[in-house]
């Protein structure tokens, strides 16, 4: 029996003002935000939930909100996709598979609105997040966004094909060890050649290795 089923967590769409307020409070708690300017407006969550966005949560066996994520519809030259802006899990519940539950709950919302792709960002220096995004979910690291939220906040933008249960990993052609002396330059050069990040594994010494391959779709 897996750990998720043992603790009776369930994924739901958040639809009420009280749940939006809970989500906002959890957001501040997990990220340690005291400044109101870094808060998350519950009314924004309500607007997203009512207009094609995703506001999903994980409830424990006591009906308490222990994780949530939100996103919205976006577009590019290829059409519409779902953008997952943020996902948070209560500190005491981390490492129990709730991140995967959140992403799959968002996937269902996106598919219900006719979207077949989802994007989000993460810090490429975080090996655990990289492995989850690339290897567990099967997303692909496609674009690099330097200083996305200000100086020192480089992000890798991943795209997840929602029509595939888990796409086959392309044959790796380049490896990149992390940490490296210039992570930004390495990513920009490799992605600029048309390669995508397809996997990230942790080494016994604590370092990580990214694997890049050819894009597996058009």
mmCIF file with all atom_site columns, C-alpha atoms in Angstrom, residues 120 122 130 133-134 138-144 156-160 187 190-192 194-199 210-213 215:
data_model
loop_
_atom_site.group_PDB
_atom_site.id
_atom_site.type_symbol
_atom_site.label_atom_id
_atom_site.label_alt_id
_atom_site.label_comp_id
_atom_site.label_asym_id
_atom_site.label_entity_id
_atom_site.label_seq_id
_atom_site.pdbx_PDB_ins_code
_atom_site.Cartn_x
_atom_site.Cartn_y
_atom_site.Cartn_z
_atom_site.occupancy
_atom_site.B_iso_or_equiv
_atom_site.pdbx_formal_charge
_atom_site.auth_seq_id
_atom_site.auth_comp_id
_atom_site.auth_asym_id
_atom_site.auth_atom_id
_atom_site.pdbx_PDB_model_num
ATOM 1  C CA . UNK A 1 120 ? 5.425  25.908 -14.658 1.00 0.00 ? 120 UNK A CA 1
ATOM 2  C CA . UNK A 1 122 ? 11.334 25.851 -10.805 1.00 0.00 ? 122 UNK A CA 1
ATOM 3  C CA . UNK A 1 130 ? 14.130 18.719 -11.012 1.00 0.00 ? 130 UNK A CA 1
ATOM 4  C CA . UNK A 1 133 ? 9.291  17.447 -12.624 1.00 0.00 ? 133 UNK A CA 1
ATOM 5  C CA . UNK A 1 134 ? 11.323 15.623 -15.264 1.00 0.00 ? 134 UNK A CA 1
ATOM 6  C CA . UNK A 1 138 ? 7.634  13.400 -17.417 1.00 0.00 ? 138 UNK A CA 1
ATOM 7  C CA . UNK A 1 139 ? 7.720  17.148 -18.101 1.00 0.00 ? 139 UNK A CA 1
ATOM 8  C CA . UNK A 1 140 ? 10.439 18.627 -20.299 1.00 0.00 ? 140 UNK A CA 1
ATOM 9  C CA . UNK A 1 141 ? 12.701 21.568 -19.450 1.00 0.00 ? 141 UNK A CA 1
ATOM 10 C CA . UNK A 1 142 ? 12.405 23.800 -22.526 1.00 0.00 ? 142 UNK A CA 1
ATOM 11 C CA . UNK A 1 143 ? 13.188 27.430 -21.707 1.00 0.00 ? 143 UNK A CA 1
ATOM 12 C CA . UNK A 1 144 ? 15.440 29.322 -19.325 1.00 0.00 ? 144 UNK A CA 1
ATOM 13 C CA . UNK A 1 156 ? 13.704 26.682 -15.811 1.00 0.00 ? 156 UNK A CA 1
ATOM 14 C CA . UNK A 1 157 ? 10.338 26.575 -17.593 1.00 0.00 ? 157 UNK A CA 1
ATOM 15 C CA . UNK A 1 158 ? 8.996  23.068 -18.081 1.00 0.00 ? 158 UNK A CA 1
ATOM 16 C CA . UNK A 1 159 ? 6.165  21.862 -20.288 1.00 0.00 ? 159 UNK A CA 1
ATOM 17 C CA . UNK A 1 160 ? 4.089  18.769 -19.548 1.00 0.00 ? 160 UNK A CA 1
ATOM 18 C CA . UNK A 1 187 ? 21.340 25.961 -19.626 1.00 0.00 ? 187 UNK A CA 1
ATOM 19 C CA . UNK A 1 190 ? 22.092 23.704 -24.305 1.00 0.00 ? 190 UNK A CA 1
ATOM 20 C CA . UNK A 1 191 ? 18.501 24.881 -24.680 1.00 0.00 ? 191 UNK A CA 1
ATOM 21 C CA . UNK A 1 192 ? 19.629 27.292 -27.402 1.00 0.00 ? 192 UNK A CA 1
ATOM 22 C CA . UNK A 1 194 ? 17.249 22.905 -29.413 1.00 0.00 ? 194 UNK A CA 1
ATOM 23 C CA . UNK A 1 195 ? 17.851 20.351 -26.666 1.00 0.00 ? 195 UNK A CA 1
ATOM 24 C CA . UNK A 1 196 ? 15.470 19.852 -23.728 1.00 0.00 ? 196 UNK A CA 1
ATOM 25 C CA . UNK A 1 197 ? 16.126 18.710 -20.168 1.00 0.00 ? 197 UNK A CA 1
ATOM 26 C CA . UNK A 1 198 ? 14.638 15.205 -19.926 1.00 0.00 ? 198 UNK A CA 1
ATOM 27 C CA . UNK A 1 199 ? 15.945 13.848 -16.612 1.00 0.00 ? 199 UNK A CA 1
ATOM 28 C CA . UNK A 1 210 ? 20.883 16.726 -15.771 1.00 0.00 ? 210 UNK A CA 1
ATOM 29 C CA . UNK A 1 211 ? 20.393 14.805 -18.998 1.00 0.00 ? 211 UNK A CA 1
ATOM 30 C CA . UNK A 1 212 ? 19.456 16.621 -22.199 1.00 0.00 ? 212 UNK A CA 1
ATOM 31 C CA . UNK A 1 213 ? 18.006 15.096 -25.337 1.00 0.00 ? 213 UNK A CA 1
ATOM 32 C CA . UNK A 1 215 ? 12.599 17.241 -28.119 1.00 0.00 ? 215 UNK A CA 1
#
